[in-house]
Amino acid sequence: MPIVKLTDAKTLPLPDAVLEALGLMAGDSVSLEIGEDGALMVRRVVVTEPVIREATTTLQQSIHRKNLQTPMQFIKGVGPKLAEQLAKKGISVVEDALFLLPHRYEDRRSLSKVSKLRPGAHEVFYAEVLSFEAKSTKGGKRFLEVTAGDESGSITLKWFRFNPVFMKKTWRVGRKGVFTGEVVQYGFQKEIHHPEVEWLDEGADLAALTARDPLNFGRILPVYPLTEGLHQKTLRKVMKEVIDRFVIDVENHLPLGVMERHHLMPLDEALRETHFPGHDADLARLNNGATVAHKTFSFDELFFLELGLALKRSGIVLEQGIAFQVTHKYTRELLKLLPFHLTDAQRRVLSEIKNDMMLPHPMHRLVQGDVGCGKTLVALMAALVAVENDYQVAIMAPTEILAEQHFLTIHRWCDALGIKVSLLTSGMKGKAKSAVLEEIAAGRTSIVIGTHAVIQEKVEFNRLGLGIIDEQHRFGVLQRGILKRKGINPDILVMTATPIPRTLAMTVFGDLSLSVIDELPPGRTPVETRVAFESRRSQVYGIIREEVKKGRQAYIIYPLVEETEKSELKAAAQMAEHLARDVFPELRVGLLHGRMKPEEKESVMGAFKARETDILVATTVIEVGIDVPNATVMVVEHAERFGLSQLHQLRGRVGRGSGQSRCILLSSGQLSEDGEKRLRVMESTNDGFRIAEADLEIRGPGDFLGTRQAGLPDFRVANILRDGRILEAARGEAFAVVERDPGLVDGENAGLRQELVRRWGGRLELAAIA
Ligand code: ADP
Ligand code: MG
């Protein structure tokens, strides 16, 4: 609640009328306070000039904010029913409406001649009804056919849903109106289906109509999205009211210099021009979202996003951290033990990590690399640097299976180096667990590998120096924060297998430095991927049989939307049984799912690794991290139910050795358009970046990012896919501001700070601990 303090020695002269209204006498001084309910409270105090100025600004701001929060039902023309409809679409208050931008525009500056109507275009024209008739299609479906025309020609209009009674009332030969709709071409004939009609009054002409309804004629009209069940005309009227009354309450927060450098316009002006463009506006640009106004909206949002990220990052840079020394004691030893050389990409990323670790500030680095590029090894090398300095390392994995897998790999190398590694999962109980906790607290173990849950429990480290999060495609800032508090500003390394397009990575992980492993170890053959339909099932089984005969192994993946969905779990178990009994009686079939006890899982995985089973039927628990190079076939059942990145992760389980591997995506054949697209993308490429981009295109950035989960503010207008250039420009400006004034305390920046806190809400604080 903003409190206006007027405290010092001078008085604020108020007009008599105001004094009277407020119940004050000449010579009184006041303090103003706006209550939660918007009521103005007045107290007597003494004032000075600067205090008055500040008070006026604060007061004004809070009035503006209050106005923008006006519920839609208080807008002229919005009744309870419309208010409810709008609320369902996320438009509850004036501010929501202001930023609901038109998604296209209709040019009604002048009307088309009927002979000039263009197929494929959305046209508006003035015509007279020449004839109308209810007809039937060959299939017996009734439709209304109307011929309308002007002096230049005529066109056929059709309605496939119509009311015969209403039809008789509405249609009359000679009646004149304005028609709007999309023109389609059938052979030589142009038609419009279900056009909108605006009738002229009896005896009136076009000029009269235009004069009667200037909001809908003779101008460029906005067309709004999200309006099923709502008339554009209604919405337009509401928007006009909202803009006319409230656009002045929209404040500009971008620094003037930034606005000038990037040729932006004030937000209020931009809103006005976007909702109701002037007569000479550029229609093509409006329709493409490419006007200065559009750029302004995106810039404004992205600037505040980046400003938040810049602050987080500068906080990290300023913090005191551990300056590790690179002694090579263990790292050199490990390199000698490895049966291969590091790839150039691994080497480069490793030196970036080491440079960070040597600085006296906490490292916050993201290592991004496609499935199978060798992130685990890079993580282990970083861990060794910390161990060389007598610090402990925590490695967090998203699932137990993955934690166990990491443990097996890492513990094998570390045994050879004489380094103690412990596994800590939520499945562990009683004595075994307290023994591990004790080892960690006493500093007798150097590397602790576990799941999120366990790291968050009562684990106390003796000397935590480095936290590694193998978070795959989960973007949790929260975990980072918790892990960080387990030590005194330890270094943090995040590994992700989701190849995120650059501009997106800057957004999601804007406060992290980015390293990319963009190279796979040599000798890998790309996985050959094919979509197969149910009818080919026996051939698919044939392929598995052939591979097993060659000494290879196979995965069969069963979708499980939720680990708790028992029926599907049963389906996976039944599938395994059916395969073992009826299809592959001569082969050994294993079953793995997330609800098994850790020991069971371990023994199933162990058996598969040791080639004691030929086929592993599994749910998506194997999505990440599982590494069995001898497995060369993967069959994904109901592949259409999986998301793209999930399919890519799954497929990464094969093609890990030098043998040719295959992935078969079995599908029921009833594919949605998106489902079909996803499977075809998988067939066409193995490149994680291309897949991520396709994913982004199919799903849209909101879904792809899960902004909420990432702890970032949502965008109203900005579209990261489209606005990559704007994002980079906004990032540059925001980071420059923070570099000059890290606390945002200088005059102009204080306002920025306020606005930043408002937009990020609690998320900035959450982020700040990360
Ligand atoms: P991811 O990046 O998916 O986590 P992993 O770390 O699981 O990949 O590595 C996949 C496989 O590649 C492992 O078997 C690992 O031992 C192996 N590997 C890692 N680096 C190299 C390398 N430079 N040359 C050959 N094989 C490597
Ligand atoms: Mg991995």
PDB file of C-alpha atoms and ligand atoms in Angstrom, residues 370-377 402 405-406 470 472 495 497 624-626 649 653 656, ligand 2:
ATOM      1  CA  ASP A 370      22.937 -33.697 -27.186  1.00  0.00           C
ATOM      2  CA  VAL A 371      22.227 -37.192 -25.977  1.00  0.00           C
ATOM      3  CA  GLY A 372      25.398 -39.280 -25.923  1.00  0.00           C
ATOM      4  CA  CYS A 373      27.881 -36.428 -26.335  1.00  0.00           C
ATOM      5  CA  GLY A 374      29.650 -37.384 -23.109  1.00  0.00           C
ATOM      6  CA  LYS A 375      28.410 -34.958 -20.466  1.00  0.00           C
ATOM      7  CA  THR A 376      28.903 -37.423 -17.627  1.00  0.00           C
ATOM      8  CA  LEU A 377      32.610 -37.520 -18.215  1.00  0.00           C
ATOM      9  CA  LEU A 402      19.695 -42.247 -13.499  1.00  0.00           C
ATOM     10  CA  GLN A 405      23.499 -45.283 -13.412  1.00  0.00           C
ATOM     11  CA  HIS A 406      25.708 -42.268 -12.687  1.00  0.00           C
ATOM     12  CA  ASP A 470      21.934 -33.364 -14.349  1.00  0.00           C
ATOM     13  CA  GLN A 472      17.951 -32.993 -18.461  1.00  0.00           C
ATOM     14  CA  MET A 495      23.811 -30.263 -17.416  1.00  0.00           C
ATOM     15  CA  ALA A 497      20.417 -32.769 -22.817  1.00  0.00           C
ATOM     16  CA  VAL A 624      17.570 -40.590 -19.548  1.00  0.00           C
ATOM     17  CA  GLY A 625      21.058 -41.752 -18.920  1.00  0.00           C
ATOM     18  CA  ILE A 626      20.808 -45.481 -19.493  1.00  0.00           C
ATOM     19  CA  GLN A 649      15.879 -38.827 -25.440  1.00  0.00           C
ATOM     20  CA  ARG A 653      19.525 -45.090 -25.685  1.00  0.00           C
ATOM     21  CA  ARG A 656      25.749 -45.746 -28.387  1.00  0.00           C
TER      22      ARG A 656
HETATM   23 MG    MG B   2      23.880 -38.303 -19.355  1.00  0.00          MG
END
